[in-house]
mmCIF file of C-alpha atoms in Angstrom:
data_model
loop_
_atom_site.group_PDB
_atom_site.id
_atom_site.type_symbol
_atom_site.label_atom_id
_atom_site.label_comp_id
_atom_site.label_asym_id
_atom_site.label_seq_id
_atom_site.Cartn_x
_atom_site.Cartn_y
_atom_site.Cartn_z
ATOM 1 C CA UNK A 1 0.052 20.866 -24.274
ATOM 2 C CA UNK A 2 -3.482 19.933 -24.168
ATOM 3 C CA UNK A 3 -3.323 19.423 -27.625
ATOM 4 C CA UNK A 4 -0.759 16.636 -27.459
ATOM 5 C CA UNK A 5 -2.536 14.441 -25.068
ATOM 6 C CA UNK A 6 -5.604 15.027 -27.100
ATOM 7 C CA UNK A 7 -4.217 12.980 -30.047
ATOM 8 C CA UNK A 8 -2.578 10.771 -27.517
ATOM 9 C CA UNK A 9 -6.129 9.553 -26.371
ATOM 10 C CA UNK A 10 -7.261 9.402 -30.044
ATOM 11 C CA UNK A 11 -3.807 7.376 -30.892
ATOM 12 C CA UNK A 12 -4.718 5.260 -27.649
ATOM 13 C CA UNK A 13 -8.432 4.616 -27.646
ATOM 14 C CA UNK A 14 -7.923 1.660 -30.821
ATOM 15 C CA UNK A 15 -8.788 -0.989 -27.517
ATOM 16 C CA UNK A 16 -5.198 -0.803 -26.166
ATOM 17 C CA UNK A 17 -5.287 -2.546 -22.989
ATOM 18 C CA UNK A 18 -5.349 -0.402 -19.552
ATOM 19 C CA UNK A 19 -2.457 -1.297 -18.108
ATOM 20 C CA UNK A 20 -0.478 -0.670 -22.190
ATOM 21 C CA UNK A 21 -2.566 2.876 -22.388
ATOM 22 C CA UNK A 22 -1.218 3.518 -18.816
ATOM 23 C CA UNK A 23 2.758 2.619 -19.640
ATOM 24 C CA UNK A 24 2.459 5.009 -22.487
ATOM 25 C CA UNK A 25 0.837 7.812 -20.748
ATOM 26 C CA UNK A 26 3.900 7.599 -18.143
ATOM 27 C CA UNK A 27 6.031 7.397 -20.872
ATOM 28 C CA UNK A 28 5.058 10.525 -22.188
ATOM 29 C CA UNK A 29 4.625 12.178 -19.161
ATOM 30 C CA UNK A 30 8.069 10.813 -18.285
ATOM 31 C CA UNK A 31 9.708 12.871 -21.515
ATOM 32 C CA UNK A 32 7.902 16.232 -20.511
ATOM 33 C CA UNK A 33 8.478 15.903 -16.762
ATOM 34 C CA UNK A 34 12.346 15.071 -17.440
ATOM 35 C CA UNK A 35 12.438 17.999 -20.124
ATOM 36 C CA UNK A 36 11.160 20.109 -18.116
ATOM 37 C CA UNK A 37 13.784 18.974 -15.239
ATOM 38 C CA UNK A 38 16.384 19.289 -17.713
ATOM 39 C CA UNK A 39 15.467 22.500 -18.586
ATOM 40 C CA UNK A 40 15.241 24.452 -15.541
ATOM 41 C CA UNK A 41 18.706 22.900 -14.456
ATOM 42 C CA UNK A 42 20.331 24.872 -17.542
ATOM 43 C CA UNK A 43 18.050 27.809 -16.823
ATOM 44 C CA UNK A 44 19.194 28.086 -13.299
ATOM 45 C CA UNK A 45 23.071 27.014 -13.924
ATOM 46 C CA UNK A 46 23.418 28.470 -16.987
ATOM 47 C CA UNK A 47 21.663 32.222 -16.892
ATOM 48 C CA UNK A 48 21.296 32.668 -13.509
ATOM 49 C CA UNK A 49 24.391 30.915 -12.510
ATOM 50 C CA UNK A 50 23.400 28.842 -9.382
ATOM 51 C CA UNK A 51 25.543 26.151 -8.310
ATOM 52 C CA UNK A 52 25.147 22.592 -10.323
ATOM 53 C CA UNK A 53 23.086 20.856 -7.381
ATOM 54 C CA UNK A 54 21.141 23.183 -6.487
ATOM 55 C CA UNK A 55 20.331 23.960 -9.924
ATOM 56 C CA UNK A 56 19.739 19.702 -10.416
ATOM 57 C CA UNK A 57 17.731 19.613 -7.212
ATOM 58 C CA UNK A 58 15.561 22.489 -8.297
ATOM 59 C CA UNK A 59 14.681 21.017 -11.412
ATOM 60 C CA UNK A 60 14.147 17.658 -9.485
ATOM 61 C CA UNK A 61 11.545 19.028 -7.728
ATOM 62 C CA UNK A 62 9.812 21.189 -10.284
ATOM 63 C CA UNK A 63 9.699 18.032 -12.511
ATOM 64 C CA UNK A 64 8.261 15.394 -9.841
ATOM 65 C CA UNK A 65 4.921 17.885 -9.202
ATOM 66 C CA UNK A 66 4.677 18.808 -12.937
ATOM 67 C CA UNK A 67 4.877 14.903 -13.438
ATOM 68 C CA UNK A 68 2.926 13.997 -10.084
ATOM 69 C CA UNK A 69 -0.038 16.589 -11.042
ATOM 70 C CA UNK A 70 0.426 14.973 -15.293
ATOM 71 C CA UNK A 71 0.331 11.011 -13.960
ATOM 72 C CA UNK A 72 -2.580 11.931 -10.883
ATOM 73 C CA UNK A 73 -4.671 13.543 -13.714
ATOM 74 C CA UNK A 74 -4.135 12.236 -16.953
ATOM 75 C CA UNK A 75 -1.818 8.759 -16.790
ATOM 76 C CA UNK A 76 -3.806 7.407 -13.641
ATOM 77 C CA UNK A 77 -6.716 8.775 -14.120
ATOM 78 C CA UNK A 78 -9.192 5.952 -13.989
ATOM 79 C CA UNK A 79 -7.465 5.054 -10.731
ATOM 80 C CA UNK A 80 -7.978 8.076 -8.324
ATOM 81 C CA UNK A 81 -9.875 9.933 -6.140
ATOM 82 C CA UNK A 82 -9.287 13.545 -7.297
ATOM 83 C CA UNK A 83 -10.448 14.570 -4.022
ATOM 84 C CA UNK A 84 -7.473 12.914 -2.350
ATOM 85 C CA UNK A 85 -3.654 14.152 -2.348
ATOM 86 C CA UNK A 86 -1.237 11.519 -3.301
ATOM 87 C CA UNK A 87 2.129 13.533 -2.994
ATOM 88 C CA UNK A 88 3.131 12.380 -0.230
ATOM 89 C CA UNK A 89 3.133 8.449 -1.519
ATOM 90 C CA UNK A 90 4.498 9.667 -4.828
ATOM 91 C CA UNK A 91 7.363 10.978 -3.697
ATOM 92 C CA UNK A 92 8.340 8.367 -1.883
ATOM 93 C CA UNK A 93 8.107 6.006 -4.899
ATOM 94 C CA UNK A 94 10.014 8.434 -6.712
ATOM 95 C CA UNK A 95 12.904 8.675 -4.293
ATOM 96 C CA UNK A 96 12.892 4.915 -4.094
ATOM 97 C CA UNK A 97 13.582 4.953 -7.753
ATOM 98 C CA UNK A 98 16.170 7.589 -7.872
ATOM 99 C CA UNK A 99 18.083 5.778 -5.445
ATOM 100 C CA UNK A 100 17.667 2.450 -6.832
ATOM 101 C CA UNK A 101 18.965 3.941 -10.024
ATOM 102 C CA UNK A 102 21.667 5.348 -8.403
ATOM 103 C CA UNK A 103 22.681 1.795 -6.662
ATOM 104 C CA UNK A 104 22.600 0.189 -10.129
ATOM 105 C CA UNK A 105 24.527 2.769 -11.990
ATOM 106 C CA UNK A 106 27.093 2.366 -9.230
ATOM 107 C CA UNK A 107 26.925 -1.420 -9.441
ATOM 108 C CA UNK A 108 27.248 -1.426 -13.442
ATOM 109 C CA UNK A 109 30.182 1.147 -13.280
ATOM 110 C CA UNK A 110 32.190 -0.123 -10.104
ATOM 111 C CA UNK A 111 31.708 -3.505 -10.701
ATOM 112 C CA UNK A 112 30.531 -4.514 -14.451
ATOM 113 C CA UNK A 113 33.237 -1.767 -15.440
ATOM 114 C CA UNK A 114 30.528 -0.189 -17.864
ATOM 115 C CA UNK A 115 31.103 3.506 -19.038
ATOM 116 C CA UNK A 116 29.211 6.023 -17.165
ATOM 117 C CA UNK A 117 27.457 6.974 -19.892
ATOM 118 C CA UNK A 118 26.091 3.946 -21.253
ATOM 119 C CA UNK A 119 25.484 2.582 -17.663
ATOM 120 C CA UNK A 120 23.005 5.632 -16.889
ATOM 121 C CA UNK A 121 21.057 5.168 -19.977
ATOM 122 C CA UNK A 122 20.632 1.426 -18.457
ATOM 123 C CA UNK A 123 20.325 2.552 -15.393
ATOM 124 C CA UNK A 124 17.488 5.343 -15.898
ATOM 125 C CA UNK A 125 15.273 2.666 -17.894
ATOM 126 C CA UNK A 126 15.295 -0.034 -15.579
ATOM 127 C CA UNK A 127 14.390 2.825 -12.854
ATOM 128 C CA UNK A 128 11.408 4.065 -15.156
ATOM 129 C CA UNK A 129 10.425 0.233 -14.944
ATOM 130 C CA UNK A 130 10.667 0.407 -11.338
ATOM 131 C CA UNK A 131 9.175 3.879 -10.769
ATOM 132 C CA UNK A 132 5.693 2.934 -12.924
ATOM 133 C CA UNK A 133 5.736 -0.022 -10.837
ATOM 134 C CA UNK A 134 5.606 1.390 -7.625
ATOM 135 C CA UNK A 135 3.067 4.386 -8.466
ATOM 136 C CA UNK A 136 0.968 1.758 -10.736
ATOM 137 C CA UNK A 137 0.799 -0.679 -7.446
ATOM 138 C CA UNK A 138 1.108 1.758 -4.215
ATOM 139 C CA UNK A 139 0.588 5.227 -5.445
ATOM 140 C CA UNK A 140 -2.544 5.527 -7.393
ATOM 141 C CA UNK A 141 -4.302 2.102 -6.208
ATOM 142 C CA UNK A 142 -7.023 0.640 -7.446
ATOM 143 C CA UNK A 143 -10.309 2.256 -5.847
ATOM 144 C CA UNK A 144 -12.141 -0.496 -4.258
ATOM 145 C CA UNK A 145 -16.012 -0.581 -5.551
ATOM 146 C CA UNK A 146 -17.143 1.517 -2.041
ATOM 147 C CA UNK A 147 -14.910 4.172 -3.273
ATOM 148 C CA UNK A 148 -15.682 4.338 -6.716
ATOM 149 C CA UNK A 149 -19.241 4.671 -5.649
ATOM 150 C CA UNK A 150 -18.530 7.294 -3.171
ATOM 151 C CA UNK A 151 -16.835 9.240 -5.317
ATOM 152 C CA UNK A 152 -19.430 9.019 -8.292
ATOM 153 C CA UNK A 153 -22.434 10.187 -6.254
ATOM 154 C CA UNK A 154 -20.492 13.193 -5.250
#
């Protein structure tokens, strides 16, 4: 694992912009969080034969902190105070998402008459748009120049 985001900095560090190294970062984190999701959902349903939602809700949950802990200390990493928990914030931007994706997949398939299928792919990348958005802007904000000097002499 370490390995990958190793030649991920190398890959990024040709002067790609910060906010273009930071949408990549979450996209990759994005991948591993969701395939780890994924994975402990057919772990759980699968071989030890929990029920479907609590399976999916398990794997929600393992996947947000895997991806919170990946995004606090790798994606938005110029942005933080490691001393400070952010969980809280994050998961609120991440259930505003999920149910803003859920709203538009109902809205594309109840009303737009799209296939479920097809309207979840839409769905899920407008709601990765949203989701960097709101951690980018309210999650992992900007340290003001107080901070950043607060934090460096420490």
């Amino acid at each position: 694992m370490r390995r990958l985001f190793y030649y991920c900095d190398i890959a990024m560090n040709y002067k790609i912009n910060s906010l273009l190294q930071r949408i990549i970062r979450f996209t990759i984190v994005g991948a591993i969080s969701t395939g780890v999701n994924y994975g402990c959902f057919v772990l759980l349903y699968k071989m030890v034969q929990l029920h479907y939602i609590l399976s999916s809700s398990i794997g929600y949950i393992i996947g947000l902190l895997l991806g919170y802990s990946l995004n606090k200390n790798w994606t938005f990493i110029k942005k933080v105070n490691h001393d400070k928990s952010y969980i809280i914030q994050y998961t609120i931007a991440q259930i505003m998402a999920l149910i803003f994706c859920q709203a538009l997949l109902f809205f594309l398939v109840e009303f737009l008459r799209f296939g479920p299928l097809v309207a979840n792919i839409i769905a899920l990348a407008v709601a990765a748009i949203v989701s960097f958005l709101l951690i980018d802007i309210f999650v992992f904000k900007p340290m003001n120049k107080k901070t950043i000097s607060n934090t460096r002499q420490s």
